[in-house]
PDB file of C-alpha atoms in Angstrom:
ATOM      1  CA  ILE A   1      -5.549  18.107  -5.193  1.00 93.00           C
ATOM      2  CA  PHE A   2      -4.689  14.254  -4.414  1.00 94.00           C
ATOM      3  CA  TRP A   3      -2.957  12.722  -1.829  1.00 93.00           C
ATOM      4  CA  GLU A   4      -1.707   9.475  -0.687  1.00 91.00           C
ATOM      5  CA  HIS A   5      -0.528   8.962   2.936  1.00 87.00           C
ATOM      6  CA  GLN A   6       0.492   5.127   4.189  1.00 82.00           C
ATOM      7  CA  GLY A   7      -2.073   3.475   1.876  1.00 84.00           C
ATOM      8  CA  ASN A   8      -5.020   6.187   2.733  1.00 89.00           C
ATOM      9  CA  ARG A   9      -6.218   8.381  -0.260  1.00 93.00           C
ATOM     10  CA  ALA A  10      -7.911  11.292  -0.893  1.00 96.00           C
ATOM     11  CA  VAL A  11      -9.013  13.683  -3.957  1.00 97.00           C
ATOM     12  CA  ARG A  12     -10.490  17.215  -3.855  1.00 97.00           C
ATOM     13  CA  LEU A  13     -12.686  18.587  -6.668  1.00 97.00           C
ATOM     14  CA  HIS A  14     -14.400  21.917  -6.316  1.00 97.00           C
ATOM     15  CA  THR A  15     -16.584  21.343  -3.362  1.00 97.00           C
ATOM     16  CA  TRP A  16     -16.340  17.749  -2.958  1.00 98.00           C
ATOM     17  CA  LYS A  17     -13.592  15.562  -1.135  1.00 97.00           C
ATOM     18  CA  LEU A  18     -13.590  11.745  -1.874  1.00 97.00           C
ATOM     19  CA  VAL A  19     -11.305   9.699   0.981  1.00 96.00           C
ATOM     20  CA  HIS A  20     -10.390   5.987   0.952  1.00 93.00           C
ATOM     21  CA  ARG A  21      -9.285   4.685   4.155  1.00 86.00           C
ATOM     22  CA  ARG A  22      -6.916   1.622   3.967  1.00 79.00           C
ATOM     23  CA  CYS A  23      -8.029  -1.371   5.756  1.00 67.00           C
ATOM     24  CA  ASP A  24      -5.674  -3.712   7.626  1.00 57.00           C
ATOM     25  CA  SER A  25      -4.813  -7.011   6.356  1.00 53.00           C
ATOM     26  CA  ASP A  26      -7.695  -8.869   8.024  1.00 48.00           C
ATOM     27  CA  ASN A  27     -10.186  -6.421   6.083  1.00 49.00           C
ATOM     28  CA  THR A  28     -11.145  -4.521   9.016  1.00 47.00           C
ATOM     29  CA  CYS A  29     -11.318  -0.682   8.700  1.00 47.00           C
ATOM     30  CA  ALA A  30     -11.254   1.710  11.657  1.00 44.00           C
ATOM     31  CA  GLU A  31     -15.142   2.028  11.094  1.00 42.00           C
ATOM     32  CA  GLY A  32     -15.877  -1.559  10.475  1.00 37.00           C
ATOM     33  CA  LYS A  33     -15.795  -3.992   7.555  1.00 36.00           C
ATOM     34  CA  GLY A  34     -15.249  -3.037   4.011  1.00 36.00           C
ATOM     35  CA  GLU A  35     -17.929  -3.257   1.772  1.00 37.00           C
ATOM     36  CA  GLY A  36     -18.213  -5.649  -1.069  1.00 35.00           C
ATOM     37  CA  ASN A  37     -14.951  -7.011  -2.526  1.00 35.00           C
ATOM     38  CA  ASP A  38     -13.594  -3.485  -2.129  1.00 48.00           C
ATOM     39  CA  THR A  39     -12.225  -3.500   1.465  1.00 36.00           C
ATOM     40  CA  HIS A  40     -11.323   0.161   1.180  1.00 47.00           C
ATOM     41  CA  ARG A  41     -14.359   2.004   1.385  1.00 83.00           C
ATOM     42  CA  TRP A  42     -14.743   5.334  -0.574  1.00 94.00           C
ATOM     43  CA  GLU A  43     -16.516   8.183   1.539  1.00 95.00           C
ATOM     44  CA  LEU A  44     -17.444  11.320  -0.182  1.00 97.00           C
ATOM     45  CA  TYR A  45     -18.186  14.670   1.259  1.00 97.00           C
ATOM     46  CA  ASN A  46     -19.282  18.195   0.373  1.00 98.00           C
ATOM     47  CA  MET A  47     -16.812  20.356   2.272  1.00 97.00           C
ATOM     48  CA  GLU A  48     -18.904  23.438   1.670  1.00 97.00           C
ATOM     49  CA  GLU A  49     -21.789  21.993   3.603  1.00 96.00           C
ATOM     50  CA  ASP A  50     -19.897  19.526   5.655  1.00 96.00           C
ATOM     51  CA  ARG A  51     -16.722  20.468   6.678  1.00 95.00           C
ATOM     52  CA  THR A  52     -16.215  18.116   9.739  1.00 96.00           C
ATOM     53  CA  GLU A  53     -16.845  15.088   7.329  1.00 95.00           C
ATOM     54  CA  LEU A  54     -19.895  13.489   9.218  1.00 96.00           C
ATOM     55  CA  HIS A  55     -22.250  13.039   6.368  1.00 96.00           C
ATOM     56  CA  ASN A  56     -21.017  10.424   3.830  1.00 96.00           C
ATOM     57  CA  LEU A  57     -22.699  11.278   0.318  1.00 96.00           C
ATOM     58  CA  ALA A  58     -21.086   8.378  -1.542  1.00 95.00           C
ATOM     59  CA  SER A  59     -24.226   6.314  -2.020  1.00 94.00           C
ATOM     60  CA  GLN A  60     -26.153   8.980  -3.219  1.00 95.00           C
ATOM     61  CA  ASN A  61     -23.357  10.186  -5.581  1.00 95.00           C
ATOM     62  CA  PRO A  62     -22.099   6.866  -7.084  1.00 94.00           C
ATOM     63  CA  GLU A  63     -21.067   8.699 -10.488  1.00 95.00           C
ATOM     64  CA  LEU A  64     -19.362  11.064  -8.775  1.00 96.00           C
ATOM     65  CA  VAL A  65     -17.695   8.584  -6.674  1.00 95.00           C
ATOM     66  CA  GLN A  66     -16.494   6.804  -9.818  1.00 94.00           C
ATOM     67  CA  HIS A  67     -15.228   9.816 -11.577  1.00 96.00           C
ATOM     68  CA  MET A  68     -13.244  11.121  -8.829  1.00 96.00           C
ATOM     69  CA  SER A  69     -11.681   7.882  -7.893  1.00 94.00           C
ATOM     70  CA  ARG A  70     -10.646   7.432 -11.548  1.00 95.00           C
ATOM     71  CA  LEU A  71      -8.966  10.773 -11.569  1.00 96.00           C
ATOM     72  CA  TRP A  72      -7.299   9.380  -8.035  1.00 94.00           C
ATOM     73  CA  PHE A  73      -5.829   6.549  -9.976  1.00 94.00           C
ATOM     74  CA  ASP A  74      -4.900   8.189 -13.079  1.00 96.00           C
ATOM     75  CA  TRP A  75      -2.951  10.625 -10.682  1.00 96.00           C
ATOM     76  CA  ALA A  76      -1.496   7.629  -8.749  1.00 94.00           C
ATOM     77  CA  ALA A  77      -0.287   5.927 -12.153  1.00 94.00           C
ATOM     78  CA  ARG A  78       1.256   9.283 -13.417  1.00 95.00           C
ATOM     79  CA  ILE A  79       3.511   9.893 -10.314  1.00 93.00           C
ATOM     80  CA  GLY A  80       4.066   6.202  -9.331  1.00 91.00           C
ATOM     81  CA  VAL A  81       2.443   5.800  -6.079  1.00 89.00           C
ATOM     82  CA  LYS A  82       3.263   2.413  -4.418  1.00 83.00           C
ATOM     83  CA  SER A  83       0.964  -0.104  -2.712  1.00 79.00           C
ATOM     84  CA  TRP A  84       0.995  -0.107   1.206  1.00 75.00           C
ATOM     85  CA  PRO A  85       2.742  -1.619   3.022  1.00 68.00           C
ATOM     86  CA  LEU A  86       5.779  -0.931   1.150  1.00 69.00           C
ATOM     87  CA  ASN A  87       7.357  -4.024   2.601  1.00 70.00           C
ATOM     88  CA  PRO A  88       4.952  -7.031   2.939  1.00 72.00           C
ATOM     89  CA  LEU A  89       4.368  -7.991   6.452  1.00 73.00           C
ATOM     90  CA  PRO A  90       5.371 -11.553   7.509  1.00 77.00           C
ATOM     91  CA  GLU A  91       2.622 -14.005   7.737  1.00 80.00           C
ATOM     92  CA  GLY A  92       0.314 -13.395  10.929  1.00 78.00           C
ATOM     93  CA  GLU A  93       1.955  -9.996  11.526  1.00 75.00           C
ATOM     94  CA  LYS A  94      -0.469  -6.845  12.298  1.00 73.00           C
ATOM     95  CA  ASP A  95       0.329  -3.523  10.565  1.00 70.00           C
ATOM     96  CA  TRP A  96       0.306  -1.021  13.434  1.00 70.00           C
ATOM     97  CA  SER A  97       1.069   1.879  11.243  1.00 69.00           C
ATOM     98  CA  ASN A  98      -2.433   3.129  11.345  1.00 63.00           C
ATOM     99  CA  LEU A  99      -2.711   2.944  15.100  1.00 66.00           C
ATOM    100  CA  PRO A 100       0.067   5.120  16.306  1.00 64.00           C
ATOM    101  CA  TRP A 101      -1.489   5.429  19.679  1.00 64.00           C
ATOM    102  CA  LEU A 102      -0.566   1.766  20.316  1.00 64.00           C
ATOM    103  CA  TRP A 103       3.044   2.546  19.328  1.00 58.00           C
TER     104      TRP A 103
END
């Protein structure tokens, strides 16, 4: 199963769940800075052992992350997932869509 919502991504494969949180244009994520050139960090969870998604296993399973992320991108291309935000923000404007408690 695959999904995307406002730039956030996820894929489930057997007991694994791979999630990719969208970052703001200033490259900050809800849990800190992105890593390397990819400002959107992939996180991997074993849903059978960690249903609350507390233990990110991505660094211990890079091949699985690569495989699952490729599956996600193939799916996204096949169905036509659009980049977020759909309408570019004016220079200096902040995207508040991932902060609904501030609306």
